Coordinates of C-alpha atoms and ligand atoms in Angstrom, one line a residue:
Chain A
M92 CA 114.3 -0.5 54.3
N93 CA 110.9 1.2 54.9
N94 CA 111.7 4.1 53.5
V95 CA 112.0 2.7 49.7
V96 CA 109.7 5.1 47.6
T97 CA 107.5 2.7 45.8
H98 CA 106.3 3.7 42.4
S99 CA 104.9 2.2 39.2
T100 CA 104.5 -1.6 39.2
G101 CA 107.0 -3.9 37.5
A102 CA 107.5 -4.2 33.8
R103 CA 105.7 -7.0 31.8
L104 CA 108.2 -8.9 29.9
E105 CA 107.3 -11.5 26.9
F106 CA 109.5 -13.9 24.7
S107 CA 107.8 -14.8 21.6
N108 CA 109.7 -17.2 19.3
V109 CA 112.9 -16.2 20.4
R110 CA 115.8 -17.8 18.6
K111 CA 119.5 -16.4 19.1
S112 CA 122.4 -18.0 17.2
F113 CA 126.2 -17.6 17.8
G114 CA 127.7 -18.6 14.4
N115 CA 125.8 -20.8 12.2
T116 CA 123.7 -23.0 15.0
V117 CA 120.9 -21.8 16.8
S118 CA 121.9 -21.6 20.6
V119 CA 119.2 -20.4 22.4
E120 CA 115.5 -20.6 21.7
A121 CA 112.5 -19.2 24.3
D122 CA 108.9 -19.9 22.5
N123 CA 106.5 -18.2 24.7
L124 CA 107.6 -17.3 28.0
I125 CA 105.9 -14.4 29.8
I126 CA 107.1 -12.7 33.2
E127 CA 104.1 -11.0 34.8
P128 CA 104.5 -7.6 36.2
G129 CA 105.9 -7.7 39.9
S130 CA 106.9 -11.6 39.7
L131 CA 110.0 -12.9 40.9
T132 CA 110.8 -15.7 38.2
V133 CA 114.0 -17.6 38.1
L134 CA 116.2 -19.4 35.5
L135 CA 117.6 -22.7 36.3
G136 CA 119.9 -24.9 34.3
R137 CA 123.3 -26.4 33.9
S138 CA 126.1 -24.2 32.2
G139 CA 125.8 -23.2 28.8
C140 CA 122.2 -23.7 28.1
G141 CA 121.6 -20.0 27.5
K142 CA 120.5 -18.5 30.8
T143 CA 123.0 -15.6 30.3
T144 CA 121.6 -15.2 26.7
L145 CA 118.1 -14.7 27.6
L146 CA 119.0 -12.0 30.2
N147 CA 120.8 -10.2 27.8
L148 CA 118.1 -9.8 25.6
A149 CA 115.7 -9.0 28.4
A150 CA 118.2 -6.4 29.0
G151 CA 118.0 -5.0 25.4
L152 CA 121.8 -5.3 25.3
D153 CA 121.5 -8.1 22.9
F154 CA 118.4 -8.7 20.0
P155 CA 117.1 -12.0 19.0
D156 CA 117.5 -13.3 15.2
Q157 CA 114.1 -14.4 15.0
G158 CA 111.0 -13.4 17.4
S159 CA 111.2 -11.0 20.0
V160 CA 111.1 -9.3 23.4
S161 CA 108.7 -7.2 24.4
Y162 CA 108.7 -5.0 27.7
D163 CA 105.2 -3.8 28.9
N164 CA 104.0 -4.9 25.2
Q165 CA 106.7 -2.7 23.2
V166 CA 109.5 -4.9 21.4
L167 CA 112.6 -3.8 22.8
Q168 CA 115.0 -2.4 20.4
G169 CA 117.6 -0.8 22.7
P170 CA 118.5 -0.9 26.7
A171 CA 115.4 -1.8 28.4
P172 CA 114.1 1.2 30.2
A173 CA 114.1 1.3 34.2
T174 CA 116.1 -1.6 34.3
A175 CA 118.8 -2.7 36.8
L176 CA 121.5 -5.7 36.0
I177 CA 123.5 -7.2 39.0
F178 CA 126.2 -9.8 37.9
Q179 CA 128.3 -12.4 39.8
T180 CA 131.4 -9.7 39.9
H181 CA 132.3 -6.7 38.4
N182 CA 129.1 -4.7 39.7
L183 CA 130.6 -1.3 41.3
F184 CA 133.2 0.6 39.1
P185 CA 136.5 0.1 41.1
W186 CA 137.7 3.6 40.4
M187 CA 134.8 5.3 42.5
T188 CA 134.0 5.2 46.2
A189 CA 131.0 3.1 47.5
E190 CA 129.0 6.4 47.3
E191 CA 129.9 7.8 43.8
N192 CA 128.9 3.9 42.4
V193 CA 125.6 4.6 44.3
A194 CA 125.4 8.4 43.0
F195 CA 126.4 7.7 39.5
P196 CA 123.4 6.6 38.0
L197 CA 121.5 9.7 39.9
R198 CA 123.9 12.0 38.3
N199 CA 123.2 10.4 35.0
Q200 CA 119.9 11.3 35.2
G201 CA 121.2 14.9 35.8
M202 CA 120.6 15.5 39.8
A203 CA 123.0 18.0 40.9
K204 CA 126.3 16.5 42.6
A205 CA 125.7 17.2 46.4
D206 CA 121.9 15.7 46.1
A207 CA 123.4 13.0 44.2
R208 CA 125.6 12.4 47.1
E209 CA 123.3 13.1 49.9
H210 CA 120.8 10.5 48.2
A211 CA 123.5 7.9 47.7
R212 CA 124.5 8.1 51.4
Q213 CA 120.6 7.5 52.1
Y214 CA 120.4 4.2 50.1
L215 CA 123.6 2.9 51.5
K216 CA 122.3 3.4 54.8
Q217 CA 119.5 1.2 54.1
V218 CA 121.9 -1.5 53.2
G219 CA 123.5 -1.0 56.7
L220 CA 126.5 0.6 54.8
E221 CA 126.6 4.1 55.1
S222 CA 129.8 4.1 57.2
F223 CA 131.8 2.7 54.3
S224 CA 130.8 5.6 51.7
D225 CA 134.1 6.6 51.3
H226 CA 135.5 3.0 50.5
K227 CA 136.6 2.0 47.3
P228 CA 135.3 -1.4 46.4
S229 CA 138.3 -3.1 46.8
Q230 CA 138.7 -2.5 50.5
L231 CA 135.6 -3.8 50.9
S232 CA 134.0 -7.9 51.2
G233 CA 132.4 -9.5 48.3
G234 CA 128.9 -9.4 50.3
M235 CA 129.3 -5.7 51.1
R236 CA 130.2 -5.1 47.1
Q237 CA 126.9 -6.7 46.3
R238 CA 125.0 -4.8 48.7
I239 CA 126.3 -1.6 47.6
A240 CA 125.3 -3.1 43.9
L241 CA 121.8 -3.3 45.4
A242 CA 121.5 -0.2 47.0
R243 CA 122.5 1.5 43.4
T244 CA 119.8 -0.7 41.8
I245 CA 117.3 0.7 44.5
A246 CA 118.4 4.3 43.7
T247 CA 117.8 4.1 40.2
K248 CA 114.0 2.8 41.2
P249 CA 113.8 0.0 38.5
R250 CA 110.6 -1.6 37.2
L251 CA 112.6 -4.8 36.2
L252 CA 115.6 -6.3 37.8
L253 CA 118.2 -8.7 36.1
L254 CA 120.2 -10.7 38.4
D255 CA 122.7 -13.0 36.7
E256 CA 124.0 -15.5 39.8
P257 CA 124.1 -12.6 42.0
F258 CA 125.5 -14.3 45.1
S259 CA 127.2 -17.3 43.4
A260 CA 130.7 -15.9 44.7
L261 CA 129.5 -15.7 48.1
D262 CA 129.7 -18.0 51.2
M263 CA 126.7 -19.4 52.6
Q264 CA 125.7 -17.2 55.6
T265 CA 126.2 -14.0 53.1
R266 CA 124.5 -15.6 50.6
R267 CA 121.3 -16.2 52.6
M268 CA 121.5 -12.9 54.3
M269 CA 121.5 -11.5 50.5
Q270 CA 118.7 -13.5 49.9
R271 CA 116.6 -11.5 52.3
Y272 CA 117.7 -8.4 51.4
L273 CA 116.6 -9.3 47.8
L274 CA 113.4 -10.3 49.2
R275 CA 113.0 -7.2 51.2
V276 CA 113.8 -5.0 47.9
W277 CA 111.4 -7.1 46.1
N278 CA 108.5 -6.3 48.3
D279 CA 109.3 -2.5 49.1
S280 CA 109.5 -1.9 45.1
A281 CA 106.9 -4.1 43.5
A282 CA 109.6 -4.8 40.5
T283 CA 109.9 -7.6 38.5
I284 CA 112.6 -9.5 39.1
L285 CA 114.5 -12.2 36.6
M286 CA 117.2 -14.1 38.2
I287 CA 119.6 -16.5 37.2
T288 CA 121.0 -19.1 39.5
H289 CA 122.6 -22.7 39.8
D290 CA 121.5 -23.2 43.3
L291 CA 118.6 -25.3 43.7
H292 CA 117.8 -24.0 47.1
E293 CA 118.1 -20.6 46.4
A294 CA 115.6 -20.9 43.7
L295 CA 113.1 -22.7 45.9
M296 CA 113.7 -20.0 48.9
L297 CA 113.1 -17.2 46.4
A298 CA 111.1 -17.7 43.3
D299 CA 107.3 -17.4 42.3
R300 CA 108.2 -19.3 39.1
I301 CA 111.0 -21.2 37.9
A302 CA 111.7 -21.6 34.3
L303 CA 113.9 -24.9 33.8
M304 CA 116.3 -24.8 31.1
A305 CA 117.5 -27.6 29.0
S306 CA 120.4 -27.5 26.8
S307 CA 119.9 -30.3 24.5
P308 CA 119.4 -30.3 21.6
R309 CA 119.9 -26.8 22.2
G310 CA 119.2 -24.5 24.9
H311 CA 115.4 -24.1 25.7
I312 CA 112.9 -23.8 28.5
A313 CA 111.9 -27.4 29.0
E314 CA 109.3 -26.3 32.2
I315 CA 108.0 -23.7 34.0
M316 CA 106.9 -24.4 37.3
D317 CA 104.8 -22.1 39.3
I318 CA 106.2 -22.5 43.1
E319 CA 103.0 -21.8 45.4
L320 CA 105.0 -22.4 48.8
T321 CA 104.2 -19.8 51.4
R322 CA 106.6 -17.1 52.3
P323 CA 108.7 -16.9 54.3
R324 CA 110.0 -20.1 53.1
N325 CA 111.0 -23.0 54.9
P326 CA 113.5 -25.7 53.8
E327 CA 112.2 -28.0 56.5
D328 CA 108.8 -27.8 55.1
P329 CA 107.7 -31.4 53.4
A330 CA 106.6 -29.5 50.7
F331 CA 110.1 -27.6 50.1
R332 CA 111.6 -30.7 49.9
T333 CA 108.9 -32.7 47.7
I334 CA 109.8 -29.8 45.0
Q335 CA 113.3 -29.9 45.6
R336 CA 113.3 -33.9 44.9
Q337 CA 111.7 -32.9 41.9
L338 CA 114.0 -30.5 40.5
D339 CA 116.8 -32.2 41.6
R340 CA 115.7 -35.5 39.2
F341 CA 115.2 -32.9 36.5
L342 CA 118.5 -31.4 36.6
E343 CA 119.9 -35.1 36.9
H344 CA 118.1 -36.1 34.1
E345 CA 119.5 -33.2 32.3
T346 CA 123.1 -34.4 33.1
L347 CA 122.7 -37.9 32.1
L348 CA 121.7 -36.5 28.6
A349 CA 124.3 -34.2 28.5
E350 CA 126.8 -36.9 29.1
H351 CA 125.3 -39.1 26.1
D352 CA 125.6 -36.1 23.8
P353 CA 129.0 -35.1 22.6
S354 CA 128.6 -31.9 21.1
L355 CA 128.5 -30.7 24.9
E356 CA 132.1 -30.4 26.5
S357 CA 132.8 -32.5 29.7
T358 CA 134.5 -29.6 31.2
D359 CA 130.8 -27.7 30.9
Q360 CA 129.8 -30.5 34.2
K361 CA 132.9 -29.0 36.1
N362 CA 131.4 -25.7 36.4
N363 CA 127.9 -26.9 37.6
P364 CA 128.1 -27.9 41.5
E365 CA 124.9 -29.7 41.0
A366 CA 125.6 -32.1 38.1
T367 CA 129.4 -32.7 39.9
R368 CA 127.6 -34.0 43.0
K369 CA 125.4 -36.3 41.3
Q370 CA 127.6 -38.2 39.2
Q371 CA 129.3 -39.1 42.6
Chain B
M139 CA 153.9 1.2 76.5
Q140 CA 156.3 1.9 79.5
P141 CA 158.1 5.4 78.9
H142 CA 161.7 4.1 80.1
S143 CA 161.4 1.3 77.1
I144 CA 162.5 4.0 74.6
N145 CA 166.0 4.2 76.0
S146 CA 166.4 0.6 76.3
P147 CA 169.4 -1.1 74.3
G148 CA 167.1 -3.5 72.8
H149 CA 164.8 -0.5 71.2
Q150 CA 168.1 1.0 70.0
V151 CA 169.1 -2.4 68.2
T152 CA 166.0 -3.0 66.6
W153 CA 166.1 1.0 65.6
I154 CA 169.5 0.4 64.1
S155 CA 168.7 -2.6 62.5
R156 CA 165.8 -1.0 61.2
F157 CA 167.7 1.7 59.5
V158 CA 170.1 -0.7 58.2
R159 CA 167.5 -2.6 56.0
L160 CA 165.7 0.4 54.9
I161 CA 169.1 1.8 53.8
L162 CA 169.4 -1.5 52.0
Q163 CA 165.9 -1.7 50.3
S164 CA 166.4 1.7 49.1
S165 CA 166.8 1.2 45.4
L166 CA 168.6 4.8 45.2
L167 CA 171.5 2.9 47.5
W168 CA 171.7 0.6 44.7
F169 CA 171.4 2.8 41.7
C170 CA 174.6 4.7 43.1
L171 CA 176.5 1.4 44.0
A172 CA 175.9 -0.1 40.8
W173 CA 177.7 3.3 39.1
L174 CA 180.5 3.4 41.5
L175 CA 181.0 0.0 40.5
I176 CA 181.4 1.0 36.8
I177 CA 182.9 4.2 37.3
L178 CA 185.8 2.0 39.2
L179 CA 186.2 -0.7 36.7
W180 CA 186.5 2.2 33.7
E181 CA 189.0 4.0 35.9
F182 CA 190.9 0.8 36.7
G183 CA 190.6 -0.3 32.6
S184 CA 192.3 3.2 31.6
Y185 CA 194.9 3.1 34.4
M186 CA 195.9 -0.6 33.4
E187 CA 195.9 0.7 29.7
W188 CA 193.1 -1.8 28.5
L189 CA 191.5 0.9 27.4
N190 CA 193.0 3.5 25.2
P191 CA 192.5 6.8 27.3
Q192 CA 192.6 8.8 23.6
I193 CA 189.2 7.1 22.8
L194 CA 187.9 6.4 26.2
P195 CA 189.2 9.1 28.9
P196 CA 188.9 7.6 32.4
P197 CA 186.2 9.0 34.8
S198 CA 188.9 11.4 36.4
E199 CA 189.3 13.2 33.4
T200 CA 185.7 13.3 32.3
I201 CA 183.5 13.6 35.5
P202 CA 185.7 17.3 36.3
Y203 CA 185.1 17.8 32.8
A204 CA 181.1 17.1 33.0
L205 CA 181.0 19.3 36.1
S206 CA 182.8 22.4 34.9
G207 CA 179.5 23.9 33.9
N208 CA 180.8 25.0 30.4
I209 CA 180.2 21.8 28.3
S210 CA 179.5 22.7 25.0
I211 CA 180.8 22.1 21.3
G212 CA 180.7 24.1 18.1
F213 CA 181.5 27.7 17.0
G214 CA 179.0 30.4 16.4
Q215 CA 175.5 29.3 15.3
Q216 CA 176.5 25.5 15.3
K217 CA 177.4 25.9 19.3
T218 CA 175.6 23.5 21.5
G219 CA 175.5 23.2 25.3
L220 CA 174.7 20.1 27.0
F221 CA 171.7 21.4 28.9
E222 CA 170.6 23.5 26.0
A223 CA 170.7 20.1 23.8
T224 CA 169.1 17.9 26.5
A225 CA 166.1 20.2 26.7
I226 CA 165.5 20.8 22.8
T227 CA 165.8 16.5 22.7
L228 CA 163.3 16.4 25.5
T229 CA 160.7 19.0 24.1
R230 CA 160.9 17.0 21.0
V231 CA 160.0 13.5 22.6
G232 CA 157.7 15.3 24.7
T233 CA 155.6 17.1 21.8
G234 CA 156.0 14.0 19.4
M235 CA 154.4 11.9 22.4
L236 CA 151.7 14.1 23.2
A237 CA 150.5 14.3 19.6
G238 CA 151.0 10.4 19.3
L239 CA 148.9 10.1 22.5
L240 CA 146.3 12.6 21.2
V241 CA 146.1 11.1 17.4
S242 CA 145.9 7.5 18.8
S243 CA 143.2 8.5 21.2
C244 CA 141.0 9.8 18.6
L245 CA 141.6 6.5 16.2
A246 CA 140.9 4.3 19.6
I247 CA 137.7 6.4 19.9
M248 CA 136.3 5.9 16.4
V249 CA 137.3 2.5 16.2
I250 CA 134.9 1.9 19.5
E251 CA 132.5 4.3 18.4
L252 CA 132.2 3.4 14.8
P253 CA 132.7 -0.4 14.1
L254 CA 132.8 0.0 10.2
L255 CA 135.7 2.1 10.8
R256 CA 137.4 -0.4 12.8
R257 CA 137.9 -2.5 9.8
L258 CA 139.7 0.3 8.1
I259 CA 141.6 1.6 10.9
L260 CA 142.9 -1.4 12.7
P261 CA 144.9 -2.8 9.8
I262 CA 146.5 0.3 9.4
V263 CA 147.9 0.4 12.9
Q264 CA 148.8 -3.3 12.8
S265 CA 151.1 -2.0 9.9
L266 CA 152.5 0.9 11.4
A267 CA 153.0 -0.7 14.6
P268 CA 155.7 -2.9 13.9
I269 CA 157.9 -0.6 11.7
A270 CA 161.0 0.1 14.0
P271 CA 161.1 3.9 14.8
V272 CA 164.7 4.5 13.3
A273 CA 163.0 3.3 9.9
W274 CA 161.1 6.9 9.6
I275 CA 164.4 8.8 9.7
P276 CA 165.2 8.3 6.2
F277 CA 162.2 9.2 5.1
T278 CA 161.4 12.2 7.3
I279 CA 164.7 14.2 6.5
A280 CA 164.1 13.9 2.9
V281 CA 160.4 14.9 3.4
I282 CA 160.3 17.3 6.4
G283 CA 164.2 18.1 6.6
I284 CA 166.7 18.7 9.5
G285 CA 164.7 21.2 11.8
S286 CA 162.7 20.2 14.9
Q287 CA 159.2 19.3 13.1
A288 CA 161.1 16.7 11.7
A289 CA 162.6 15.0 15.0
V290 CA 158.7 15.6 16.2
F291 CA 157.7 13.8 13.3
I292 CA 160.0 10.9 13.9
V293 CA 158.6 10.7 17.4
F294 CA 155.2 10.9 16.7
M295 CA 155.5 8.2 13.9
A296 CA 157.3 6.1 16.3
V297 CA 154.6 5.9 18.8
L298 CA 151.7 6.1 17.0
G299 CA 150.8 2.5 16.0
T300 CA 151.8 1.0 19.4
M301 CA 150.1 3.6 21.2
S302 CA 146.8 3.1 19.1
L303 CA 147.1 -0.6 19.4
S304 CA 147.5 -0.6 23.1
L305 CA 144.7 1.8 23.6
I306 CA 142.3 -0.6 21.2
A307 CA 143.5 -3.4 23.4
A308 CA 143.0 -2.0 26.4
L309 CA 139.5 -0.7 25.4
D310 CA 138.3 -4.2 24.1
G311 CA 139.5 -5.5 27.3
I312 CA 137.3 -4.0 29.7
P313 CA 135.3 -6.2 31.8
A314 CA 131.8 -6.4 29.9
E315 CA 130.0 -6.0 32.9
Y316 CA 130.8 -2.8 33.2
L317 CA 129.7 -1.4 29.8
K318 CA 126.6 -3.4 30.2
I319 CA 125.9 -1.8 33.7
A320 CA 126.7 1.9 32.7
R321 CA 124.5 1.1 29.8
N322 CA 121.5 0.1 31.9
L323 CA 122.2 2.9 34.3
G324 CA 121.2 5.5 31.4
T325 CA 125.0 6.6 30.9
S326 CA 125.5 9.4 28.1
R327 CA 128.0 8.5 25.5
M328 CA 130.1 11.3 27.1
R329 CA 130.0 10.4 30.5
M330 CA 130.9 6.5 29.7
W331 CA 133.9 7.6 27.9
W332 CA 134.6 9.9 31.0
Y333 CA 133.8 8.1 34.1
V334 CA 133.9 4.3 32.6
R335 CA 136.2 3.9 29.7
L336 CA 139.0 6.4 30.5
P337 CA 139.5 5.0 34.1
A338 CA 139.1 1.5 33.4
I339 CA 142.1 1.8 30.7
T340 CA 144.3 4.2 33.0
P341 CA 146.9 1.7 33.9
G342 CA 146.8 0.0 30.4
A343 CA 147.6 3.7 28.7
M344 CA 150.2 4.4 31.4
T345 CA 152.1 1.0 30.4
A346 CA 151.3 2.1 27.1
I347 CA 153.1 5.4 27.5
R348 CA 155.8 4.1 29.3
M349 CA 156.6 1.6 26.3
S350 CA 156.6 3.8 23.6
F351 CA 158.8 6.3 25.8
F352 CA 161.7 4.1 25.0
G353 CA 160.9 3.9 21.1
A354 CA 160.5 7.6 21.0
W355 CA 163.7 8.4 22.9
M356 CA 165.9 6.1 20.9
A357 CA 164.5 7.2 17.8
V358 CA 165.0 11.0 18.3
L359 CA 168.6 10.5 19.3
A360 CA 169.4 8.2 16.1
G361 CA 167.6 11.0 14.1
E362 CA 169.9 14.0 15.3
M363 CA 172.6 11.7 14.9
A364 CA 171.4 11.0 11.2
G365 CA 171.2 14.7 10.5
I366 CA 169.0 16.3 12.6
N367 CA 170.6 19.7 13.1
S368 CA 170.3 20.0 17.3
G369 CA 169.7 18.2 20.4
L370 CA 171.4 15.4 22.3
G371 CA 172.0 13.1 19.4
Y372 CA 173.4 16.0 17.2
M373 CA 175.9 17.0 20.3
I374 CA 177.5 13.6 20.5
I375 CA 177.9 13.6 16.8
M376 CA 179.7 16.9 16.7
A377 CA 181.6 16.0 19.7
Q378 CA 182.8 12.7 18.1
Q379 CA 183.7 14.8 14.8
M380 CA 186.0 17.1 16.5
Y381 CA 187.2 14.4 18.6
N382 CA 186.1 15.5 21.8
M383 CA 185.6 11.9 23.2
K384 CA 184.9 13.0 26.7
L385 CA 181.7 14.6 25.5
V386 CA 180.8 11.8 23.6
M387 CA 180.9 9.6 27.0
I388 CA 178.8 12.5 28.9
G389 CA 176.3 12.6 26.1
I390 CA 176.0 8.9 26.1
L391 CA 175.7 8.8 30.0
A392 CA 173.4 11.7 29.8
I393 CA 171.1 9.5 27.4
G394 CA 171.1 6.3 29.8
F395 CA 170.8 8.8 32.7
I396 CA 168.0 11.2 31.3
G397 CA 165.9 7.7 30.1
F398 CA 166.3 6.2 33.3
I399 CA 164.7 9.4 35.4
I400 CA 161.8 9.7 33.0
D401 CA 160.8 6.0 33.4
R402 CA 161.0 6.3 36.7
L403 CA 158.8 9.0 37.0
L404 CA 156.4 7.4 34.6
L405 CA 156.6 4.3 36.7
L406 CA 155.5 6.7 39.9
A407 CA 152.9 8.5 38.0
N408 CA 151.5 5.0 37.3
A409 CA 151.7 3.8 40.8
K410 CA 149.9 7.1 41.9
L411 CA 147.4 6.6 39.2
L412 CA 146.9 3.1 40.1
Q413 CA 146.4 4.0 43.7
W414 CA 143.6 6.7 42.8
I415 CA 141.8 4.3 40.9
E416 CA 141.7 1.0 43.1
Ligands
ATP705 N1 129.3 -13.8 22.5 C1 129.0 -15.3 22.3 N2 129.7 -15.9 21.2 C2 129.6 -16.8 21.1 N3 129.1 -18.1 21.4 C3 128.2 -17.2 22.4 C4 128.2 -16.3 23.0 N4 127.5 -15.8 24.0 C5 127.0 -17.1 24.3 N5 127.3 -18.1 23.4 C6 126.7 -19.5 23.6 O1 125.3 -19.6 23.8 C7 125.4 -20.9 24.8 C8 124.7 -20.3 26.0 O2 125.4 -19.4 26.5 P1 124.9 -18.5 28.1 O3 126.1 -18.0 28.7 O4 123.9 -17.8 27.7 O5 125.1 -19.7 28.9 P2 124.4 -20.0 30.8 O6 123.2 -20.7 30.5 O7 124.6 -18.5 31.2 O8 126.0 -20.5 31.4 P3 126.8 -20.5 32.9 O9 125.6 -21.0 33.5 O10 127.9 -21.1 32.3 O11 126.9 -18.8 33.0 C9 126.8 -21.5 25.5 O12 126.9 -22.5 24.2 C10 127.9 -20.3 24.6 O13 129.0 -20.7 24.2
MG706 MG1 126.0 -17.4 32.5

């Protein structure tokens, strides 16, 4: 990925006194969260604490009921500019080939068809999938699809990359590989990354900062931790393990709180691998 | 592979068994078998005089008549032949369905683009959808008359409600991720409809078209039997009035056969489209 064109710096995001409600009760709040340009921040927390809600606000696809979300000191009032999204699934349009998927945003910008295709093939090459240009997503593995989604992301040269559990559906090996890919994209592009994960290990492998979210009495950011481990990260490193234990304890505490809170459905815990493991 | 194995007896056996299996799996074969069985039972029933041959003429009379090539009924201006009548009816169904598809697409686009209109349009199509297609016939004949326009209007009303509802449901059912991603990739409104929403709802829309075809087909025939002055339904009523029961039977069989063929064609188109989309 050496020939990624580097460009302007990453975007700066700021949540101030944000309240977002669904129905009558406030579901999620974020008082003061600043995401510095070029940083890689991970949102970590149990299911239902409002991670996706915050990400939608950052993307400018949804808006807070109170407070504001600013992008480079401008309050967002529509889709955030130069921003790319990657979800757990459904990232690629299944009716387009890999190449068409990558070319799509370029065509949106008015690039001629032939040029867009040529560019798309270059970006596919960067994720090692140029020989799959003509394949439909249904003919590709989950990991390949996420790589193509990353290739399309690079093609749009985003200043902000929002990832909602992008690797959760992948097996362990593919997930590790994708994490390395993501770090390379981040290094080469200087984009700001905000990423959601359930996976503690993943968070520690990637993050500059981890925003720990709690769900009681409503979704909020309980703590922000700067992760000052050296890169590349090594899970065997004692410092890595110390932080991992610390985070583990936090999540365990959260789970215990949730167990005593009748307003939270017990089914939520089944969706949270961390929580279930702790109960055994 | 060794060259002589092609002629080995073992190879021949597998070739034959594969051929037999292919034939047995062919839906055409079973289609013909099923019809052969019906025709035989019908002939047998007439022969045993369980069925009155005056009312239900046996296939041995009906089939030669059907193949004789000059099936028609009525005189002068009112004269109508099987093929002409079928062509008229099919044109009406096609035109009415096309108009229905066009208008329901417009409604669906408005519902998605203008959330305020959604509250207005949704109750209208929701109350149109459950009205049985044939219920429009008396109203239409009274207001529009007994010409082709009336038949087209009946088809149109028969499909409008259900088609609109299916299209809106399909649009609402598009995974939110596709729309969010498309928006953030800077997709314009037009491109959103053309490159994202349209392909995403195509399977649902094709099913909706297939389903509403049945309603349209029944409604137009009922309309033609109830007063509209040409078409396949009209031919059957004329035949009945002139006591040409062979032609009545042929008309009924034609309805079933054409309906079946069109449904198959729609299914085939559906599969082809799915192949293109997935
Ligand atoms: N569109 C919506 N309508 C109603 N309630 C919603 C909506 N979106 C989210 N919520 C509620 O807001 C809360 C936070 O949801 P959110 O999807 O942000 O959680 P999450 O942390 O992303 O969970 P998960 O880890 O399961 O994805 C939940 O209690 C959810 O029920
Ligand atoms: Mg979520």
